[in-house]
Amino acid sequence: METTTPLIMEKTSEKNTAAFTHLSTLSQYIIPFGNYIFPLIIWTNYRDRSEFADHHGKQALNFQLSLLLYTLILALIAIPIFVTVFLQNIPMEVIFNDRDFVIRNFDFQSHIGMLSIGITAVVLFGLLKFVEFFLVIYASIKASNGELYKYPITIPFIK
């Protein structure tokens, strides 16, 4: 559920700053942790100058921090499941006798429930990243139009 509130005649520079704050989160695809570094730099430089830029900076950072939390939760679900299933399917003689490991040794049927949960976590992560991209674009458009925007599924870490 989105919440937008039109503002009256924000300055063009404030709109551009707010929009660029949202777009700077996409730097994560080029620079590691760019989705935290660049919005934080922009927000700390403009939060005292503009209430509009302050709002959008907080929203961008809160959204990225929320996504980090959701990603960590999904990873804590998926990784142990896949490691456990993998290790349970490696015969001990392969490890001790240095035999060739063949993938046909896997027994997926006895672990189908756990694998389903792990695959669901991976799919949810992919869906989260897909939705993130479009929400960032949408938020930047709202900001460039001079509207306040709140991301859905966001935990307000920075108030």
Tab-separated table of C-alpha atoms in Angstrom:
chain	number	residue	atom	x	y	z
A	1	MET	CA	0.000	0.000	0.000
A	2	GLU	CA	1.565	3.241	-1.077
A	3	THR	CA	1.133	6.598	0.546
A	4	THR	CA	1.670	9.734	-1.460
A	5	THR	CA	1.040	13.306	-0.472
A	6	PRO	CA	1.435	16.125	-2.955
A	7	LEU	CA	3.459	19.071	-1.757
A	8	ILE	CA	3.035	22.633	-2.872
A	9	MET	CA	5.720	23.898	-5.222
A	10	GLU	CA	8.911	22.226	-4.067
A	11	LYS	CA	12.046	23.749	-5.536
A	12	THR	CA	13.409	21.978	-8.578
A	13	SER	CA	16.740	21.417	-6.831
A	14	GLU	CA	14.970	19.736	-3.898
A	15	LYS	CA	13.003	17.496	-6.262
A	16	ASN	CA	16.172	16.563	-8.147
A	17	THR	CA	18.052	15.839	-4.932
A	18	ALA	CA	15.245	13.639	-3.630
A	19	ALA	CA	14.936	11.789	-6.939
A	20	PHE	CA	18.687	11.289	-7.156
A	21	THR	CA	18.730	9.953	-3.585
A	22	HIS	CA	16.370	7.171	-4.640
A	23	LEU	CA	18.216	6.504	-7.898
A	24	SER	CA	21.566	6.353	-6.097
A	25	THR	CA	20.447	3.112	-4.474
A	26	LEU	CA	20.756	1.461	-7.895
A	27	SER	CA	24.527	1.940	-7.652
A	28	GLN	CA	24.527	-1.397	-5.787
A	29	TYR	CA	24.687	-3.083	-9.190
A	30	ILE	CA	28.052	-1.411	-9.892
A	31	ILE	CA	29.576	-0.623	-6.489
A	32	PRO	CA	29.224	-2.934	-3.472
A	33	PHE	CA	27.198	-1.271	-0.699
A	34	GLY	CA	26.543	1.708	-2.987
A	35	ASN	CA	22.866	1.402	-2.108
A	36	TYR	CA	23.758	2.479	1.439
A	37	ILE	CA	26.771	4.737	0.881
A	38	PHE	CA	25.437	7.137	-1.752
A	39	PRO	CA	21.959	7.746	-0.299
A	40	LEU	CA	23.563	8.260	3.105
A	41	ILE	CA	25.986	10.832	1.702
A	42	ILE	CA	23.240	12.696	-0.135
A	43	TRP	CA	20.824	12.556	2.786
A	44	THR	CA	23.362	13.780	5.381
A	45	ASN	CA	24.301	16.707	3.123
A	46	TYR	CA	20.725	17.832	2.434
A	47	ARG	CA	18.649	16.788	5.447
A	48	ASP	CA	19.091	20.137	7.220
A	49	ARG	CA	18.490	22.195	4.075
A	50	SER	CA	15.250	20.622	2.901
A	51	GLU	CA	12.459	18.812	4.691
A	52	PHE	CA	11.517	17.239	1.347
A	53	ALA	CA	15.025	15.844	0.746
A	54	ASP	CA	15.156	14.724	4.380
A	55	HIS	CA	11.942	12.718	3.980
A	56	HIS	CA	13.070	11.021	0.772
A	57	GLY	CA	16.553	10.301	2.132
A	58	LYS	CA	15.066	8.568	5.163
A	59	GLN	CA	12.691	6.603	2.970
A	60	ALA	CA	15.456	5.432	0.640
A	61	LEU	CA	17.721	4.367	3.511
A	62	ASN	CA	14.933	2.705	5.482
A	63	PHE	CA	13.885	0.756	2.396
A	64	GLN	CA	17.437	-0.428	1.738
A	65	LEU	CA	17.950	-1.410	5.385
A	66	SER	CA	14.619	-3.274	5.381
A	67	LEU	CA	15.644	-5.157	2.242
A	68	LEU	CA	18.954	-6.043	3.891
A	69	LEU	CA	17.087	-7.493	6.866
A	70	TYR	CA	14.722	-9.474	4.623
A	71	THR	CA	17.674	-10.753	2.574
A	72	LEU	CA	19.521	-11.898	5.696
A	73	ILE	CA	16.426	-13.740	6.923
A	74	LEU	CA	15.991	-15.478	3.557
A	75	ALA	CA	19.695	-16.383	3.483
A	76	LEU	CA	19.487	-17.793	7.021
A	77	ILE	CA	16.685	-20.020	5.775
A	78	ALA	CA	18.081	-21.095	2.385
A	79	ILE	CA	21.814	-21.555	2.982
A	80	PRO	CA	21.624	-24.015	5.905
A	81	ILE	CA	19.006	-26.052	4.053
A	82	PHE	CA	21.102	-26.391	0.898
A	83	VAL	CA	24.302	-27.101	2.844
A	84	THR	CA	22.571	-29.722	4.990
A	85	VAL	CA	20.983	-31.484	2.018
A	86	PHE	CA	24.281	-31.398	0.116
A	87	LEU	CA	26.339	-32.762	3.009
A	88	GLN	CA	23.807	-35.489	3.782
A	89	ASN	CA	24.075	-36.706	0.189
A	90	ILE	CA	27.860	-37.014	0.008
A	91	PRO	CA	28.917	-40.581	0.745
A	92	MET	CA	31.723	-40.828	3.289
A	93	GLU	CA	33.811	-43.093	1.043
A	94	VAL	CA	33.986	-40.264	-1.499
A	95	ILE	CA	35.558	-38.039	1.125
A	96	PHE	CA	37.944	-40.606	2.626
A	97	ASN	CA	38.854	-42.667	-0.454
A	98	ASP	CA	39.166	-39.724	-2.852
A	99	ARG	CA	36.678	-41.192	-5.301
A	100	ASP	CA	35.070	-39.120	-7.988
A	101	PHE	CA	31.870	-37.491	-6.836
A	102	VAL	CA	28.951	-38.006	-9.204
A	103	ILE	CA	25.811	-35.901	-8.904
A	104	ARG	CA	23.555	-38.887	-9.506
A	105	ASN	CA	24.303	-39.908	-5.925
A	106	PHE	CA	21.909	-37.216	-4.678
A	107	ASP	CA	18.673	-38.319	-3.070
A	108	PHE	CA	16.322	-35.380	-3.572
A	109	GLN	CA	13.085	-37.179	-2.736
A	110	SER	CA	13.816	-37.667	0.947
A	111	HIS	CA	14.589	-33.938	1.279
A	112	ILE	CA	11.866	-32.512	-0.949
A	113	GLY	CA	10.200	-30.596	1.899
A	114	MET	CA	13.377	-28.835	2.990
A	115	LEU	CA	14.437	-28.213	-0.594
A	116	SER	CA	11.032	-26.667	-1.307
A	117	ILE	CA	11.517	-24.241	1.572
A	118	GLY	CA	15.041	-23.376	0.395
A	119	ILE	CA	13.933	-22.863	-3.198
A	120	THR	CA	11.016	-20.723	-2.010
A	121	ALA	CA	13.453	-18.520	-0.057
A	122	VAL	CA	15.638	-18.125	-3.155
A	123	VAL	CA	12.615	-17.262	-5.326
A	124	LEU	CA	11.409	-14.731	-2.743
A	125	PHE	CA	14.863	-13.135	-2.767
A	126	GLY	CA	14.745	-12.844	-6.565
A	127	LEU	CA	11.252	-11.387	-6.399
A	128	LEU	CA	12.376	-8.923	-3.731
A	129	LYS	CA	15.250	-7.681	-5.924
A	130	PHE	CA	12.944	-7.427	-8.952
A	131	VAL	CA	10.330	-5.410	-7.034
A	132	GLU	CA	13.046	-3.261	-5.463
A	133	PHE	CA	14.238	-2.064	-8.862
A	134	PHE	CA	10.793	-0.884	-9.930
A	135	LEU	CA	9.917	0.650	-6.570
A	136	VAL	CA	13.126	2.708	-6.646
A	137	ILE	CA	12.226	4.007	-10.112
A	138	TYR	CA	8.664	4.738	-8.983
A	139	ALA	CA	9.862	6.559	-5.846
A	140	SER	CA	12.265	8.688	-7.875
A	141	ILE	CA	9.454	9.666	-10.255
A	142	LYS	CA	7.247	10.606	-7.302
A	143	ALA	CA	10.078	12.654	-5.812
A	144	SER	CA	10.771	14.425	-9.101
A	145	ASN	CA	7.053	15.314	-9.251
A	146	GLY	CA	7.305	16.901	-5.803
A	147	GLU	CA	5.314	14.221	-3.972
A	148	LEU	CA	6.141	12.501	-0.705
A	149	TYR	CA	6.483	8.743	-1.079
A	150	LYS	CA	6.703	5.888	1.410
A	151	TYR	CA	7.950	2.503	0.261
A	152	PRO	CA	5.800	-0.506	1.117
A	153	ILE	CA	7.148	-3.233	3.457
A	154	THR	CA	9.588	-0.762	4.990
A	155	ILE	CA	10.637	-0.729	8.635
A	156	PRO	CA	11.235	2.852	9.863
A	157	PHE	CA	14.781	2.436	11.258
A	158	ILE	CA	15.545	6.149	10.775
A	159	LYS	CA	12.761	8.393	12.013
